[in-house]
Short mmCIF file of C-alpha atoms in Angstrom, two decimals:
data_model
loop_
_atom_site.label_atom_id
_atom_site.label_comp_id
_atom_site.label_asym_id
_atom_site.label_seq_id
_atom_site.Cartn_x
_atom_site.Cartn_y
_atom_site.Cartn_z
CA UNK A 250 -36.30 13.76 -16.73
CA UNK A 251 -37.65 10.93 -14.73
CA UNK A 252 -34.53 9.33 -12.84
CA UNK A 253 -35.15 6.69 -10.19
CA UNK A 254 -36.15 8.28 -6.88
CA UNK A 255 -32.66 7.38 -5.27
CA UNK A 256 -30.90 9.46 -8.07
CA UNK A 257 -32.49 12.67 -7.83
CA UNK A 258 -29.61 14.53 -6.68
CA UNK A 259 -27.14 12.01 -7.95
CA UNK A 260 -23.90 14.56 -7.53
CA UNK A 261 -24.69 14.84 -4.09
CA UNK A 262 -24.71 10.97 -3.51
CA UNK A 263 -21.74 10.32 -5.83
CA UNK A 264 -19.64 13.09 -4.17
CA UNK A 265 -20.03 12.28 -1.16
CA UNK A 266 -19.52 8.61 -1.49
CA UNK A 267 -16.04 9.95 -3.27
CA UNK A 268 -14.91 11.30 -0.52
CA UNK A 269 -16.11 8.86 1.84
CA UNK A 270 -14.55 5.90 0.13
CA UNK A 271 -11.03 7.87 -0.13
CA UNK A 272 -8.30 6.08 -2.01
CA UNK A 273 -6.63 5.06 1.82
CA UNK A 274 -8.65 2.28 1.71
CA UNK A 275 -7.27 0.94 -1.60
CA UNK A 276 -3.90 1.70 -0.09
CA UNK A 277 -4.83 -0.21 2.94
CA UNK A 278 -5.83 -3.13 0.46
CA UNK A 279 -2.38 -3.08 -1.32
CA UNK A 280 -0.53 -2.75 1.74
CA UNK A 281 -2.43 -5.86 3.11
CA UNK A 282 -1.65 -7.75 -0.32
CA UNK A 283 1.77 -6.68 0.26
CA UNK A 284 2.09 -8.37 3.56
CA UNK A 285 0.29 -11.45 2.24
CA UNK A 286 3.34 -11.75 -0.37
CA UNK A 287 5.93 -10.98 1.84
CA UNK A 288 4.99 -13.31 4.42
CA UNK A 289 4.48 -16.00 1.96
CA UNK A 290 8.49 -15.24 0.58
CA UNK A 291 9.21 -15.48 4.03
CA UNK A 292 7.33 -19.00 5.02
CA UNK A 293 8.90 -20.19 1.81
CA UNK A 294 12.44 -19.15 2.56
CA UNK A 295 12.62 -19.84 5.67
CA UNK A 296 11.36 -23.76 4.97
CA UNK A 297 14.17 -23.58 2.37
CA UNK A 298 17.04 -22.43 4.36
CA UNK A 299 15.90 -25.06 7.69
CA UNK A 300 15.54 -28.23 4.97
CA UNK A 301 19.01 -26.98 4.58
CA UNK A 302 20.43 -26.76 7.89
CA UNK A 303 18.72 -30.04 8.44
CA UNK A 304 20.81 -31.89 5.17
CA UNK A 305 23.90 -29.98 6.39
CA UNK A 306 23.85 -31.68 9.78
CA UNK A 307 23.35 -34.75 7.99
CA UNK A 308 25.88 -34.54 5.87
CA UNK A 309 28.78 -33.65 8.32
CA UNK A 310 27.67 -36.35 10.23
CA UNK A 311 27.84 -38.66 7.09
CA UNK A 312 31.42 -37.42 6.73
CA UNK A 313 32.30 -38.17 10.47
CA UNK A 314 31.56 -41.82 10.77
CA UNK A 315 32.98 -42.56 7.19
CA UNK A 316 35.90 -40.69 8.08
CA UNK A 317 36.29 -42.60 11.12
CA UNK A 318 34.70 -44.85 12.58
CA UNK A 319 35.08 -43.62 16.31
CA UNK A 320 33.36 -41.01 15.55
CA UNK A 321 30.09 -43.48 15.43
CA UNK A 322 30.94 -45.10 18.56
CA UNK A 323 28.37 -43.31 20.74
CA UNK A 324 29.71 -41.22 22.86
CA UNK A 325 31.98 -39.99 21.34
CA UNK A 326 33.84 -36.64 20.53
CA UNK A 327 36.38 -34.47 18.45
CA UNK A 328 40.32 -34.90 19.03
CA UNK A 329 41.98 -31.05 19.22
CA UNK A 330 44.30 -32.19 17.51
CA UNK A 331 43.29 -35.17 14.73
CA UNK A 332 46.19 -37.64 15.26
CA UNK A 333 47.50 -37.31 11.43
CA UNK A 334 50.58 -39.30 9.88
CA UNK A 335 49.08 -42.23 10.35
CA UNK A 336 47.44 -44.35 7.83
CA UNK A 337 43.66 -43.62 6.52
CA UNK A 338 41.18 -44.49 7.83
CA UNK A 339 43.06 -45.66 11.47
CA UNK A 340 40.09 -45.98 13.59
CA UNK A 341 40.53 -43.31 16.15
CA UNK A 342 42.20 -40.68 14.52
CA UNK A 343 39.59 -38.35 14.37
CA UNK A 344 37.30 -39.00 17.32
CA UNK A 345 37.68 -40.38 21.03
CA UNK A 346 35.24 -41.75 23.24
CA UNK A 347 33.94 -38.90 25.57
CA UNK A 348 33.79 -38.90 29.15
CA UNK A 349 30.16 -38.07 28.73
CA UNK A 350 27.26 -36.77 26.63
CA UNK A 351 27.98 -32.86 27.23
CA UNK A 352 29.97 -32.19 24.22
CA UNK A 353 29.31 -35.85 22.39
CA UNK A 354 29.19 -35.41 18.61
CA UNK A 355 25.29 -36.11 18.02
CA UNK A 356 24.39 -37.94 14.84
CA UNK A 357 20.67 -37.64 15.41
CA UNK A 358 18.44 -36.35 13.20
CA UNK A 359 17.11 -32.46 13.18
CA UNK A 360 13.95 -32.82 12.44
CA UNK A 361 12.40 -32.93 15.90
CA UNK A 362 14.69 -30.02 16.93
CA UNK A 363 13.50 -28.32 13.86
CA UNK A 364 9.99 -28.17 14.97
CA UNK A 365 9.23 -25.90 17.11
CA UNK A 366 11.31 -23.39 14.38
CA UNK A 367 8.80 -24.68 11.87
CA UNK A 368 5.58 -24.12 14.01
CA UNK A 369 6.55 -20.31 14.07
CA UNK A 370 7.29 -20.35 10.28
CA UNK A 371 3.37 -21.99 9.96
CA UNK A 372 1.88 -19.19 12.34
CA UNK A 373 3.46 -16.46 10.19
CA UNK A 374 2.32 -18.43 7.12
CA UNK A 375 -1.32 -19.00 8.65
CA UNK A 376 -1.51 -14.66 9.66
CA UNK A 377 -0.34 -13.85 5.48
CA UNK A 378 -2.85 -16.01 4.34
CA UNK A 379 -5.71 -14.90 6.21
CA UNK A 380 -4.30 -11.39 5.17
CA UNK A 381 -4.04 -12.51 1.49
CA UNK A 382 -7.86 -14.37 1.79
CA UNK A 383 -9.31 -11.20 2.72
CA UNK A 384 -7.78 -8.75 0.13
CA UNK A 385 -8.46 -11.43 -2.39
CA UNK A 386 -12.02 -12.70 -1.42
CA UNK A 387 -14.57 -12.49 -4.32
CA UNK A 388 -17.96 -10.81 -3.07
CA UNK A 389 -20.96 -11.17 -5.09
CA UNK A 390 -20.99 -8.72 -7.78
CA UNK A 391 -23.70 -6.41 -6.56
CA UNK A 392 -24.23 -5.37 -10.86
CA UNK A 393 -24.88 -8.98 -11.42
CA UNK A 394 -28.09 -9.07 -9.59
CA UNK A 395 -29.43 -6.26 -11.85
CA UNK A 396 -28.81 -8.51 -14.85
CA UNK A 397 -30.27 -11.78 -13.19
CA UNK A 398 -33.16 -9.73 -12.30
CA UNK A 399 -33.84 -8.67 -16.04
CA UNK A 400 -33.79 -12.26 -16.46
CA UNK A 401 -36.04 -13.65 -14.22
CA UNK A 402 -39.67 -13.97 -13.21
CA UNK A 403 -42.53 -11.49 -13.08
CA UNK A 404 -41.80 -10.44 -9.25
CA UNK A 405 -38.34 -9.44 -10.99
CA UNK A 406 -40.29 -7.29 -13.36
CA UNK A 407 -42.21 -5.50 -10.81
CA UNK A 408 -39.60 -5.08 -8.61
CA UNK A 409 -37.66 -3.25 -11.08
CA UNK A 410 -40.21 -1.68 -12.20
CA UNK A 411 -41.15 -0.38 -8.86
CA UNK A 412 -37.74 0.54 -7.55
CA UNK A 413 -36.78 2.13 -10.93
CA UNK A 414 -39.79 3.72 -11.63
CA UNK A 415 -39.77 2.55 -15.48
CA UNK A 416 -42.91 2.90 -15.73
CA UNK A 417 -45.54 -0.15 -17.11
CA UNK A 418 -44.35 -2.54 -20.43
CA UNK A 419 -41.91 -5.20 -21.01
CA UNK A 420 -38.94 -4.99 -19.14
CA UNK A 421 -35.89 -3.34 -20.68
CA UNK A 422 -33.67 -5.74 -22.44
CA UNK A 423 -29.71 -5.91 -20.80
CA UNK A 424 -28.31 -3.88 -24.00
CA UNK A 425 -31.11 -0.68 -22.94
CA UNK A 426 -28.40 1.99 -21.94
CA UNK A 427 -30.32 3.05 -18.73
CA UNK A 428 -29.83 -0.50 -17.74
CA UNK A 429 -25.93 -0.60 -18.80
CA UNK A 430 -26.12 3.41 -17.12
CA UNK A 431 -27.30 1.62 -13.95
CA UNK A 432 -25.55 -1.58 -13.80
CA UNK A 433 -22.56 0.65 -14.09
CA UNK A 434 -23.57 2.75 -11.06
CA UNK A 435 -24.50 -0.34 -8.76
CA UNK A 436 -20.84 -1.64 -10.08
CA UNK A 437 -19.13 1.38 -8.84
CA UNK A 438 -20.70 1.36 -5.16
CA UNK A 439 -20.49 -2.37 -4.82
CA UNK A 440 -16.62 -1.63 -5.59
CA UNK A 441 -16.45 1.21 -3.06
CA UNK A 442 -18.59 -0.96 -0.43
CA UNK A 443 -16.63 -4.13 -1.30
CA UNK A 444 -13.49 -2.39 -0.59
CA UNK A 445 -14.97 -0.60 2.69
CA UNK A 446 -15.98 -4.36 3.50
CA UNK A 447 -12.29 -5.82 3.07
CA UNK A 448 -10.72 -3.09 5.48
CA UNK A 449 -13.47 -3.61 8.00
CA UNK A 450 -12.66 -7.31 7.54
CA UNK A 451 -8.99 -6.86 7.92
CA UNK A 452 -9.17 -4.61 10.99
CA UNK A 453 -11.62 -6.95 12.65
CA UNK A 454 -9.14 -9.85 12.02
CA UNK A 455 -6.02 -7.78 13.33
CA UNK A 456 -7.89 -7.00 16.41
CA UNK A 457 -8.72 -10.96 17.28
CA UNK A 458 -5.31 -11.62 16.95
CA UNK A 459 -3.98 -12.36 20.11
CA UNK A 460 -1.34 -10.73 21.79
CA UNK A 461 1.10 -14.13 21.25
CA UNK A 462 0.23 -14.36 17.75
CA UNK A 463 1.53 -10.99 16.72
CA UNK A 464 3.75 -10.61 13.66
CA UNK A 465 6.67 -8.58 15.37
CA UNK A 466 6.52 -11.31 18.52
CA UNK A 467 6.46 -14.50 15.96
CA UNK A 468 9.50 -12.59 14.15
CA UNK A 469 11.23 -11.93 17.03
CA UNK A 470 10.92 -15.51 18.29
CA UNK A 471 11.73 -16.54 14.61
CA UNK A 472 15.16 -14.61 14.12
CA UNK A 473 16.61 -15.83 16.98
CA UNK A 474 15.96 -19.66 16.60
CA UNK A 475 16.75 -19.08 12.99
CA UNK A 476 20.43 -17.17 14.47
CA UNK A 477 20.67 -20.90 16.76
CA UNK A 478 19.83 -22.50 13.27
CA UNK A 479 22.58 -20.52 11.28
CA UNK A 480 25.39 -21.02 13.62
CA UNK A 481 24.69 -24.53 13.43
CA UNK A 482 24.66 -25.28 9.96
CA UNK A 483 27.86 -23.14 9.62
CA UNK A 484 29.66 -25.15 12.38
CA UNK A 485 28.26 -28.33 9.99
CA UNK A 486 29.89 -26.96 6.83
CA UNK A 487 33.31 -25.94 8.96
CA UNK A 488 33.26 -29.77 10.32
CA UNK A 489 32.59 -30.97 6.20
CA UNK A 490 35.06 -28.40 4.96
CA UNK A 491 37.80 -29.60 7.89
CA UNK A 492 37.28 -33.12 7.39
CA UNK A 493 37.84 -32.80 3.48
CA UNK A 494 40.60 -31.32 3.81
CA UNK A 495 42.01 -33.42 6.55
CA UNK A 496 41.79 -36.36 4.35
CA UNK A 497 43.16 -34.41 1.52
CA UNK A 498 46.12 -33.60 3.50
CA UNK A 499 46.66 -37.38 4.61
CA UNK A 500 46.48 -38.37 0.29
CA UNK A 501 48.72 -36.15 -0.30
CA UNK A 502 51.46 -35.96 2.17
CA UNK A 503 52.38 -39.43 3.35
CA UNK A 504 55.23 -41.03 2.58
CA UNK A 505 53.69 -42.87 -0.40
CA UNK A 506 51.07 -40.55 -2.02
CA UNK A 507 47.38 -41.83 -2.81
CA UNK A 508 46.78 -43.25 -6.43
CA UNK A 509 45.70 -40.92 -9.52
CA UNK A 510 42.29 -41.21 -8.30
CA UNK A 511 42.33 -41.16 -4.76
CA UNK A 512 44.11 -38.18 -5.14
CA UNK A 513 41.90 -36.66 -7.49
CA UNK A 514 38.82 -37.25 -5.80
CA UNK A 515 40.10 -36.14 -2.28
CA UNK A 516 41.21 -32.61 -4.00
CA UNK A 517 37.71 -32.76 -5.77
CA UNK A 518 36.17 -33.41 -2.53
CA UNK A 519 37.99 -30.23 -0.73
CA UNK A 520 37.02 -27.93 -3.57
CA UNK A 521 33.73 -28.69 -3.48
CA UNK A 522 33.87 -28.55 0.65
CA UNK A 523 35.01 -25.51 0.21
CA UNK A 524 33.00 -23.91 -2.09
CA UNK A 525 29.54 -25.15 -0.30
CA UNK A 526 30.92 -23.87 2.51
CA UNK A 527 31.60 -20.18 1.07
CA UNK A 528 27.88 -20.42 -1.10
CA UNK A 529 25.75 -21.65 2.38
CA UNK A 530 26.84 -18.64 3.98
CA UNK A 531 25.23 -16.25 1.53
CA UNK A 532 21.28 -18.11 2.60
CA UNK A 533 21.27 -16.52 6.21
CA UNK A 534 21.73 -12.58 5.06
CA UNK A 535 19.22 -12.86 2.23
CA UNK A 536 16.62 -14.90 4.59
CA UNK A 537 16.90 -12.08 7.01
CA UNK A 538 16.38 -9.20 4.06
CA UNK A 539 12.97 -11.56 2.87
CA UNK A 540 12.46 -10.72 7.00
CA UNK A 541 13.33 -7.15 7.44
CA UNK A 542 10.50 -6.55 4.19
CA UNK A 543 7.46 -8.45 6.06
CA UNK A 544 8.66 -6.91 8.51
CA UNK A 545 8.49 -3.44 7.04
CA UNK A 546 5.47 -4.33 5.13
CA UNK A 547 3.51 -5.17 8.23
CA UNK A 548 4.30 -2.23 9.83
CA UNK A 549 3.29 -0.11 7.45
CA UNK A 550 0.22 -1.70 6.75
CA UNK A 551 -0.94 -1.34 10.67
CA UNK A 552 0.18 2.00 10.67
CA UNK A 553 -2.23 2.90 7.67
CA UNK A 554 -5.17 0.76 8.71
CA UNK A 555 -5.48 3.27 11.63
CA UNK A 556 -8.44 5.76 11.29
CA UNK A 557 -6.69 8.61 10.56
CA UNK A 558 -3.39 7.79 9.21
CA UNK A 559 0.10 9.49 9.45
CA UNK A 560 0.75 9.14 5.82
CA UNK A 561 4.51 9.57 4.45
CA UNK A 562 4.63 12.03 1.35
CA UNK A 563 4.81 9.03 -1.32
CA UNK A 564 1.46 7.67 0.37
CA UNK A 565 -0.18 10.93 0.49
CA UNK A 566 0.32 11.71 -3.59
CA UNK A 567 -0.57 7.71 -3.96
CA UNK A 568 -3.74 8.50 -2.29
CA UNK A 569 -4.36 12.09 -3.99
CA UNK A 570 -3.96 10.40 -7.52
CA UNK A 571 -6.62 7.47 -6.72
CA UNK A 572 -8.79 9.68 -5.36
CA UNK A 573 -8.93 11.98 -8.51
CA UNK A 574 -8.82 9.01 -10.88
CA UNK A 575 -12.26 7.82 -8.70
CA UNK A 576 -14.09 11.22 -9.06
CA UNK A 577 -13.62 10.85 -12.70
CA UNK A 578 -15.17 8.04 -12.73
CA UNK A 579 -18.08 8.89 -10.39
CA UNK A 580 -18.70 11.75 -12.91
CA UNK A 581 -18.99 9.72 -15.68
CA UNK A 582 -21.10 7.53 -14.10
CA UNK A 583 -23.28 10.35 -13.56
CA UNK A 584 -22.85 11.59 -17.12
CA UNK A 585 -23.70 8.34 -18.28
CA UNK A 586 -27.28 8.26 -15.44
CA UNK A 587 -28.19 11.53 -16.77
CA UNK A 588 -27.72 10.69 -20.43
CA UNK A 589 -29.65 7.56 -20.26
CA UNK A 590 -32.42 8.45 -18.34
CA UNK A 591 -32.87 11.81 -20.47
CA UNK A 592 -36.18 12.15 -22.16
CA UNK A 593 -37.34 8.69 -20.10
CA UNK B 158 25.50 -7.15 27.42
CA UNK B 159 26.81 -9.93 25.18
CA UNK B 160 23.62 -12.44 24.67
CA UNK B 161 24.23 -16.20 23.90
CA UNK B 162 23.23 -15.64 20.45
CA UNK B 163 26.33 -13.22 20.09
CA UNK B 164 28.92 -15.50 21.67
CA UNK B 165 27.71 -18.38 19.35
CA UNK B 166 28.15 -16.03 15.90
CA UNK B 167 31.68 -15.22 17.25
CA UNK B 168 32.37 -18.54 18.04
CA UNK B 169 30.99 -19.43 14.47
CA UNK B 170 32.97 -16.70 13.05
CA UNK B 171 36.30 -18.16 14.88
CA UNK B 172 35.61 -21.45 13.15
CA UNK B 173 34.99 -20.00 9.91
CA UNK B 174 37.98 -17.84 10.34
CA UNK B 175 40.62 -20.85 11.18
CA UNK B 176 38.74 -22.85 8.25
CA UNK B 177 39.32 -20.16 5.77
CA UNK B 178 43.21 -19.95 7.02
CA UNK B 179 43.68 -23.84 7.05
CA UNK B 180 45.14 -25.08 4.15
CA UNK B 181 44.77 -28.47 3.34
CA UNK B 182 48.19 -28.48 1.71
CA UNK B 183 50.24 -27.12 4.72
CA UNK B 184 52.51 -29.70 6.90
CA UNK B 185 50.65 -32.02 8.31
CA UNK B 186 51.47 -30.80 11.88
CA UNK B 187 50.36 -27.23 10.87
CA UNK B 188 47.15 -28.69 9.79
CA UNK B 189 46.77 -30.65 12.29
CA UNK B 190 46.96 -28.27 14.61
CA UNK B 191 44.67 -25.63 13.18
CA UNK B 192 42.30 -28.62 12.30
CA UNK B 193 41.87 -29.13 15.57
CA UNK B 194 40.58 -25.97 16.73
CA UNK B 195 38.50 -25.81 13.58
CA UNK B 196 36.73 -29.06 14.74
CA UNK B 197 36.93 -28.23 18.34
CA UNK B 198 35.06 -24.64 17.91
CA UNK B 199 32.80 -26.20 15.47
CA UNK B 200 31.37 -29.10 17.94
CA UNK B 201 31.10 -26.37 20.12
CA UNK B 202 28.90 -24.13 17.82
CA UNK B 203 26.21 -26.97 16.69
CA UNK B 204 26.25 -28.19 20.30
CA UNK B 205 22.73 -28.67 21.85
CA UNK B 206 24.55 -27.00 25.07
CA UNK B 207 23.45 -23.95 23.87
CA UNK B 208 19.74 -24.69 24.39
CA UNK B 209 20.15 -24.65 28.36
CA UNK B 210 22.13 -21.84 28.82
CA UNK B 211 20.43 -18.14 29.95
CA UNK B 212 20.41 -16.03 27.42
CA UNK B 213 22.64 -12.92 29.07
CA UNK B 214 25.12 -13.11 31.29
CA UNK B 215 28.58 -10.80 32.47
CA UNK B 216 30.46 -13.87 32.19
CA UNK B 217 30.27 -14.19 28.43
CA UNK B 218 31.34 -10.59 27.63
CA UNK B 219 35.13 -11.39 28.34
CA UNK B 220 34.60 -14.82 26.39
CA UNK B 221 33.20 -13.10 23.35
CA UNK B 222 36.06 -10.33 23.09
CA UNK B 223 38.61 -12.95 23.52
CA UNK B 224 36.49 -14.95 20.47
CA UNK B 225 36.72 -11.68 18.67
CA UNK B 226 40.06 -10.83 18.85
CA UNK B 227 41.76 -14.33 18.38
CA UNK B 228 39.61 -14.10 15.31
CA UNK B 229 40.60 -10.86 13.99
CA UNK B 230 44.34 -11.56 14.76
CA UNK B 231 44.55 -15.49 13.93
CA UNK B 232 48.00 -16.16 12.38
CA UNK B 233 49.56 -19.67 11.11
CA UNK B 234 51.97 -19.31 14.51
CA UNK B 235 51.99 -21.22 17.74
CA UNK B 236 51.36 -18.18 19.93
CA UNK B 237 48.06 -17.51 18.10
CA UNK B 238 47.01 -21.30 18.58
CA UNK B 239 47.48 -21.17 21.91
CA UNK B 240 45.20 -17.96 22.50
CA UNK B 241 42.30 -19.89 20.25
CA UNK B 242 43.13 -22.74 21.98
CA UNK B 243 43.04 -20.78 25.83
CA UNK B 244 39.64 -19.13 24.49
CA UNK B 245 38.19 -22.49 23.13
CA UNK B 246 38.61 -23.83 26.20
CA UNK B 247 37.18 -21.33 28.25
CA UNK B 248 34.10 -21.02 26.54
CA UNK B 249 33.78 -24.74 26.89
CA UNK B 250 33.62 -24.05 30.57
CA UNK B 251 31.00 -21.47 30.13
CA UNK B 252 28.78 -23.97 28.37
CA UNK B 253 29.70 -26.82 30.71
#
């Protein structure tokens, strides 16, 4: 049997490069992947649920200075108590002026507040997507070259020829089974080495991050502007809800009641209040479960990008199974070296 | 150690709690009233006050129980509104 010089003792090579290449890198991979997705869910979310704290402050603002127009008068604040029984919309019955800007209703806009929240949001979107490049980045297909070799020019031919030791004559056309046999082969290391590659990648990038950048700071920073940014837009949807209902009350219980349709839009008004104000509440707790699983994910993704993992039980039978599913395959590959080559 | 963040979700809490209690179809002094400390601990939770004051603090622990309890025991009855109104006001000091 003439095989090519580097496949004389092909089940030493292909063992060993089994075990070498064990199946925690392709856990590492997935875990990486994972925290590319997660952080992605998160960016998105997150952009979601500011866009709307920023429409909710706009809104009870909206509902302020149409309810009364003192409340526009800059500065100005919020009576404890609204003076009600009189008739809607008396200037001044929900709003004063105030002595000064401290506690001044503010009908600016968000957005510039917003922004450093948002910068955050980016650098956690910027550190999944590097994540996600890497997993996902195509190398060349190392098989590929064997084809475009068969292809090519007479250097190609001798090349071949030399390295594979076919011996002198045309070269083998791509259906010849000892070139399918090795185009396999090369397939199979370039997938071990391309995976090798991406972990090398990813732990080089996790190292340059510095120390600011670091998921668990950015998150830390993130949850608590994104706490500031809850309590705000539920103070906006109390001020909505109130003021609804305020005006409600005042169509409803003066001396002469509101027409049909005053009175049915100011009880349409409240019920819809209301029920935004109930729904809103549910964003925050599921925006902080999309944070709790990058947050997970990450962490288990650094913890098994170490050298010598401490692998849970679940991991440990993950990695068992890929391993034995890649042996498999290296021993057909060999199978399929041997069987070509036979007789060559 | 109470931290701002914690006094603001109980103050947010308090407002959600006299909002959920309010009914637009009470008396109009009874809303009034309860309106009033809706809007009043609401101005205080989306106020920009927050930003510039340190994070921890011994002070706020008393502030925040006092949030948390006229929360948990908020009735439609005067002696109530005066506690959220006494507690309202004291955590307006706080962020004065």
């Amino acid at each position: 049997m003439h095989l090519p010089i580097a496949l004389k003792t092909p089940a030493t090579v292909l063992a060993a490069l089994a075990l070498a290449s064990c199946g925690v890198n392709t856990l590492r991979l997935e875990y990486a992947d994972l925290v590319g997705q997660k952080g992605e869910a998160v960016a998105t979310s997150t952009r979601s649920f500011l866009d709307v704290v920023r429409t909710t402050r706009e809104g009870a603002n909206v509902e302020l200075v149409a309810a009364d127009a003192a409340c526009g008068r800059s500065p100005a604040q919020l009576r404890d108590p609204p003076l009600f029984g009189r008739r809607a919309p008396a200037v001044g019955w929900l709003c004063r002026p105030a002595p000064n800007k401290k506690f001044a209703i503010d009908l600016d806009p968000l957005q510039d507040d917003l922004e450093p929240t948002l910068t955050a949001v980016q650098a956690l979107a910027d550190y999944s997507d590097a994540l996600t490049d890497i997993v996902n980045s195509k190398p060349a297909d190392p098989s590929k070259a064997v084809n475009d070799a068969l292809a090519t020019a007479e250097a190609a031919q001798s090349a071949f020829v030399a390295v594979f030791k076919l011996g002198k004559g045309p070269l083998p056309a791509a259906s010849d089974p000892r070139v399918k046999a090795i185009t396999d082969f090369i397939g199979f290391l370039g997938e071990l080495q391309v995976e090798a590659d991406k972990v090398k990648a990813l732990r080089k990038f996790l190292a340059e991050q510095p120390e600011e950048a670091a998921p668990t700071r950015l998150i830390a920073e993130l949850r608590s502007e994104l706490d500031e940014w809850e309590a705000s837009r539920a103070s906006d949807q109390v001020i909505m809800e109130t003021i609804s209902g305020d005006l409600l009350n005042g169509v409803i219980n003066r001396a002469r009641p509101g027409k049909p349709q005053e009175r049915r839009e100011a009880m349409t008004a409240y019920y819809s209040r209301h029920s935004a104000r109930l729904a809103s509440a549910r964003i925050y707790p599921a925006l902080t479960g999309v944070l709790d699983a990058f947050e997970k994910a990450d962490g288990n993704m650094r913890r098994v990008m170490r050298e010598h993992p401490n692998l849970n039980d679940k991991e440990r039978a993950k990695v068992a199974e890929i391993n034995r599913t890649r042996l498999i395959r290296a021993l057909d590959n060999l199978t399929a070296l041997v069987t070509a080559f036979r007789g060559v | 150690m109470t931290t701002k963040s914690e006094l603001r979700q109980s103050l947010v809490a308090l407002a959600n709690a006299i909002a959920d209690l309010n009914s637009p179809f009470a008396s109009p002094a009874t809303r009034a009233r309860w309106s009033g400390h809706a809007l009043h601990a609401a101005s205080l939770g989306r106020s920009g006050a927050w930003r510039n004051l340190p994070d921890t603090g011994a002070d706020y622990d008393g502030t925040k129980a006092a949030l948390d309890e006229a929360r948990t025991t908020l009735e439609d009855s005067a002696s109530s509104a005066a506690r959220v109104q006494a507690v309202l006001a004291r955590l307006e000091h706080i962020l004065d």
